[in-house]
Amino acid sequence: MSQNFIANPPRNLFFTGKGGVGKTTASTATAIALADHGKRVLLVSTDPASNLDEVLGLSLSAEPAPVPGVSGLFAANVDPVEAAAAYREKMVGPYRGILPEAALRSMEEQLSGACTVEIAAFNEFARLMGNPDAAASFDHIIFDTAPTGHTLRLLSLPAAWSDFIDTNTGGTSCLGPLAGLKEQHKLYAGTRRVLADPAQTMVVVVSRPDEAPLNEAARASAELRELRVANQHLVINGVLQMPHPDDPIAVAWHDRNMKALSNMPPELQSMPRTELPLRGTELVGIPALRAFFTQECVMPPASSIPAASLPAPLNDLLGMLSAQPGGVIMTMGKGGVGKTTLAVNIASALAALGKKVHLTTTDPAAHVAQTLGEAPDGLQVSRIDPEVETEAYRMEVLATAGADLDDEARALMEEDLRSPCTEEIAVFRAFARIVAEGADSFVVVDTAPTGHTLLLLDASESYHREVSRSMSDIPETVRQLLPRLRDPAFTKVFLVTLPEATPVHEALALQKDLRRAGIEPAGWIVNQSLAPLTVTNQVLEQRRTREFRYIAEVVREGLPTFLIPWQSEPAKSRQ
């Protein structure tokens, strides 16, 4: 297949796609390939849930560092939380010793929201793309970006913030003094030009040969074109080559790949693309990454690992949940591990038992309705729509806090409510409102990929500070949210993972973050496992053997753990 994006790429390369499709692997392998051809390359992760450190086997920071064993390659991992802290100090620091302590605390509180984290990380991204001098010594900059919903928001920010700066005359925003943003205006304008220039920027859309990630890739491609980012290349990662007919699991796996590829959306069929084979070995470390774009699958012999007792089946979990009177059930984990399908199946199973259930999503990519199909009786399905929630929030603020303002003050409030941060507040309010329904029914929440989820949960700490600038009363649902999330009898968080290194280690990190926030997970779900199946195909046997190590890591955590075998068809809700 065509590999032109490696042979003669533009300076800036973005890798995007549904979580778990191999964006980090593909972007890192591309960076190594270009460096091996004598180019100076900077590889940057702007993903809140990045696993770049694990893939390279390095401990990275926001400052570019040389990658041992690859001459000319430098890598950086932009931590959004650290970037936000630096941004906050940059905005507040000049006023220390000048303004009263109370005023400084107010500024810090104002800059503590989730949108501050996002814009701070974006500033790092814009600095490299919009400022020609920032990375002048590199021939190529490769961005390992976040899962699709977050990436599209990131890419749209240049337009959003430039438009906000152009029309805001009041001198303030939810990110602090507007003067600090006006300094960025030229930088953001430069970033917009670079994104839309095919001679300077290409987006590599990465997908697996499965229905959901291919549909997501098509949606991402279309929305990128709306942002005038038209230079795109499709990478289909993990195609199982023709297996021997004696292995029914391998045949079903291959047939599933071929069916998905033959039915891929038309907009993807017309894109230049690269297809890469499914590997049995771990794609971490420089040697494995150097072989990523080869078509040969050189397989070391599978080591024999005894099949220890495996975790309980998912039906045991459904039985445990159905005995509860209600509450909130949340599925969390790295993108692409099956959170949406699990949320749909849990909600449908509870509804089939006569329970009152509300299934919703806070994921920007929002695949719940597509996965569910027709909802069974007793199941309410919703999506927290940012546009609808933002408009409702704006109207409420203007009708309450803005009702008695004079024309000038009301105009200032309207300007403030046009900032991109308003969307974060509005979405958060809706999330808190739906969680409250768990008091007398089941609420099943399909959450966003890990990084976005943590930003959303973090907002529960800072939300009251965010809204204090525009509303005098905080809704009771918001006041009660954190206590409800921290109550294990009310909220049950299940960490979902595939039996692979990166999803497991990411979920372990998420578990630590949840515990720091006072939220104790209720258990783990290991999804799409070959471990309980019999396979003879060499690639699948290698993958199956590898799984036992990661299943054991999960079981050692000591929480209730449930296992779902790999299925020949993507699991649909059972009514």
Tab-separated table of N, CA and C in Angstrom, residues 303-356:
chain	number	residue	atom	x	y	z
A	303	SER	N	6.094	-18.432	24.413
A	303	SER	CA	6.495	-19.116	25.636
A	303	SER	C	5.262	-19.726	26.291
A	304	SER	N	5.444	-20.853	26.918
A	304	SER	CA	4.311	-21.554	27.513
A	304	SER	C	3.996	-20.975	28.887
A	305	ILE	N	2.764	-20.451	29.017
A	305	ILE	CA	2.314	-19.914	30.312
A	305	ILE	C	1.082	-20.695	30.741
A	306	PRO	N	1.098	-21.301	31.918
A	306	PRO	CA	-0.072	-22.080	32.343
A	306	PRO	C	-1.292	-21.181	32.508
A	307	ALA	N	-2.424	-21.678	32.046
A	307	ALA	CA	-3.666	-20.911	32.154
A	307	ALA	C	-4.183	-21.002	33.586
A	308	ALA	N	-3.764	-20.031	34.380
A	308	ALA	CA	-4.234	-19.982	35.770
A	308	ALA	C	-5.734	-19.687	35.764
A	309	SER	N	-6.358	-19.817	36.903
A	309	SER	CA	-7.796	-19.564	36.979
A	309	SER	C	-8.085	-18.142	36.526
A	310	LEU	N	-9.018	-18.020	35.593
A	310	LEU	CA	-9.326	-16.727	34.992
A	310	LEU	C	-10.413	-16.016	35.798
A	311	PRO	N	-10.522	-14.686	35.646
A	311	PRO	CA	-11.559	-13.934	36.369
A	311	PRO	C	-12.969	-14.396	35.999
A	312	ALA	N	-13.930	-13.956	36.797
A	312	ALA	CA	-15.326	-14.347	36.623
A	312	ALA	C	-15.898	-13.770	35.332
A	313	PRO	N	-16.944	-14.395	34.773
A	313	PRO	CA	-17.590	-13.853	33.563
A	313	PRO	C	-18.421	-12.615	33.884
A	314	LEU	N	-18.762	-11.868	32.841
A	314	LEU	CA	-19.495	-10.615	33.019
A	314	LEU	C	-20.865	-10.846	33.645
A	315	ASN	N	-21.478	-11.986	33.410
A	315	ASN	CA	-22.799	-12.257	33.995
A	315	ASN	C	-22.779	-12.158	35.512
A	316	ASP	N	-21.650	-12.499	36.135
A	316	ASP	CA	-21.547	-12.374	37.593
A	316	ASP	C	-21.677	-10.917	38.014
A	317	LEU	N	-21.095	-10.025	37.229
A	317	LEU	CA	-21.204	-8.590	37.537
A	317	LEU	C	-22.643	-8.121	37.373
A	318	LEU	N	-23.294	-8.554	36.298
A	318	LEU	CA	-24.673	-8.126	36.063
A	318	LEU	C	-25.577	-8.607	37.192
A	319	GLY	N	-25.316	-9.817	37.699
A	319	GLY	CA	-26.091	-10.314	38.823
A	319	GLY	C	-25.886	-9.480	40.072
A	320	MET	N	-24.641	-9.065	40.298
A	320	MET	CA	-24.319	-8.234	41.469
A	320	MET	C	-25.011	-6.874	41.374
A	321	LEU	N	-24.988	-6.268	40.174
A	321	LEU	CA	-25.587	-4.938	40.009
A	321	LEU	C	-27.107	-4.986	40.118
A	322	SER	N	-27.713	-6.043	39.589
A	322	SER	CA	-29.178	-6.108	39.578
A	322	SER	C	-29.757	-6.226	40.977
A	323	ALA	N	-28.922	-6.629	41.943
A	323	ALA	CA	-29.397	-6.726	43.325
A	323	ALA	C	-29.449	-5.367	44.015
A	324	GLN	N	-28.885	-4.328	43.364
A	324	GLN	CA	-28.879	-2.993	43.948
A	324	GLN	C	-30.181	-2.256	43.607
A	325	PRO	N	-30.597	-1.325	44.449
A	325	PRO	CA	-31.828	-0.563	44.151
A	325	PRO	C	-31.628	0.507	43.086
A	326	GLY	N	-30.391	0.906	42.833
A	326	GLY	CA	-30.108	1.967	41.866
A	326	GLY	C	-28.697	2.477	42.076
A	327	GLY	N	-28.444	3.667	41.573
A	327	GLY	CA	-27.121	4.268	41.723
A	327	GLY	C	-26.478	4.545	40.381
A	328	VAL	N	-25.247	5.023	40.434
A	328	VAL	CA	-24.505	5.411	39.233
A	328	VAL	C	-23.456	4.348	38.921
A	329	ILE	N	-23.390	3.931	37.665
A	329	ILE	CA	-22.393	2.973	37.191
A	329	ILE	C	-21.589	3.671	36.095
A	330	MET	N	-20.259	3.718	36.267
A	330	MET	CA	-19.411	4.398	35.305
A	330	MET	C	-18.366	3.434	34.766
A	331	THR	N	-18.178	3.440	33.447
A	331	THR	CA	-17.117	2.650	32.822
A	331	THR	C	-15.998	3.605	32.421
A	332	MET	N	-14.785	3.328	32.895
A	332	MET	CA	-13.645	4.203	32.635
A	332	MET	C	-12.467	3.382	32.117
A	333	GLY	N	-11.605	4.027	31.363
A	333	GLY	CA	-10.400	3.377	30.859
A	333	GLY	C	-9.886	4.072	29.626
A	334	LYS	N	-8.807	3.556	29.085
A	334	LYS	CA	-8.213	4.116	27.887
A	334	LYS	C	-9.198	4.009	26.728
A	335	GLY	N	-9.158	4.977	25.809
A	335	GLY	CA	-10.026	4.922	24.644
A	335	GLY	C	-9.817	3.651	23.848
A	336	GLY	N	-10.912	3.088	23.329
A	336	GLY	CA	-10.810	1.922	22.482
A	336	GLY	C	-10.875	0.593	23.205
A	337	VAL	N	-11.086	0.593	24.523
A	337	VAL	CA	-11.108	-0.679	25.266
A	337	VAL	C	-12.513	-1.274	25.356
A	338	GLY	N	-13.517	-0.566	24.851
A	338	GLY	CA	-14.873	-1.107	24.855
A	338	GLY	C	-15.783	-0.538	25.917
A	339	LYS	N	-15.480	0.663	26.416
A	339	LYS	CA	-16.305	1.263	27.469
A	339	LYS	C	-17.741	1.472	27.000
A	340	THR	N	-17.898	1.959	25.767
A	340	THR	CA	-19.238	2.260	25.267
A	340	THR	C	-20.078	1.002	25.144
A	341	THR	N	-19.530	-0.053	24.532
A	341	THR	CA	-20.273	-1.303	24.387
A	341	THR	C	-20.652	-1.878	25.746
A	342	LEU	N	-19.725	-1.821	26.704
A	342	LEU	CA	-20.019	-2.334	28.037
A	342	LEU	C	-21.118	-1.527	28.714
A	343	ALA	N	-21.033	-0.200	28.608
A	343	ALA	CA	-22.068	0.635	29.212
A	343	ALA	C	-23.434	0.313	28.605
A	344	VAL	N	-23.480	0.146	27.288
A	344	VAL	CA	-24.735	-0.188	26.608
A	344	VAL	C	-25.258	-1.535	27.073
A	345	ASN	N	-24.390	-2.542	27.159
A	345	ASN	CA	-24.839	-3.870	27.546
A	345	ASN	C	-25.284	-3.934	29.008
A	346	ILE	N	-24.578	-3.231	29.885
A	346	ILE	CA	-24.980	-3.198	31.295
A	346	ILE	C	-26.335	-2.509	31.440
A	347	ALA	N	-26.487	-1.370	30.769
A	347	ALA	CA	-27.756	-0.638	30.856
A	347	ALA	C	-28.910	-1.462	30.281
A	348	SER	N	-28.668	-2.121	29.140
A	348	SER	CA	-29.729	-2.921	28.511
A	348	SER	C	-30.108	-4.112	29.380
A	349	ALA	N	-29.100	-4.763	30.000
A	349	ALA	CA	-29.382	-5.912	30.851
A	349	ALA	C	-30.204	-5.509	32.073
A	350	LEU	N	-29.878	-4.367	32.667
A	350	LEU	CA	-30.638	-3.897	33.828
A	350	LEU	C	-32.064	-3.529	33.433
A	351	ALA	N	-32.214	-2.893	32.260
A	351	ALA	CA	-33.556	-2.535	31.788
A	351	ALA	C	-34.381	-3.788	31.507
A	352	ALA	N	-33.735	-4.829	30.961
A	352	ALA	CA	-34.440	-6.079	30.666
A	352	ALA	C	-34.949	-6.752	31.931
A	353	LEU	N	-34.310	-6.439	33.074
A	353	LEU	CA	-34.742	-6.981	34.362
A	353	LEU	C	-35.818	-6.116	35.020
A	354	GLY	N	-36.304	-5.114	34.283
A	354	GLY	CA	-37.368	-4.261	34.794
A	354	GLY	C	-36.895	-3.056	35.575
A	355	LYS	N	-35.597	-2.782	35.550
A	355	LYS	CA	-35.067	-1.635	36.264
A	355	LYS	C	-35.254	-0.353	35.435
A	356	LYS	N	-35.395	0.756	36.140
A	356	LYS	CA	-35.431	2.061	35.495
A	356	LYS	C	-33.991	2.530	35.283
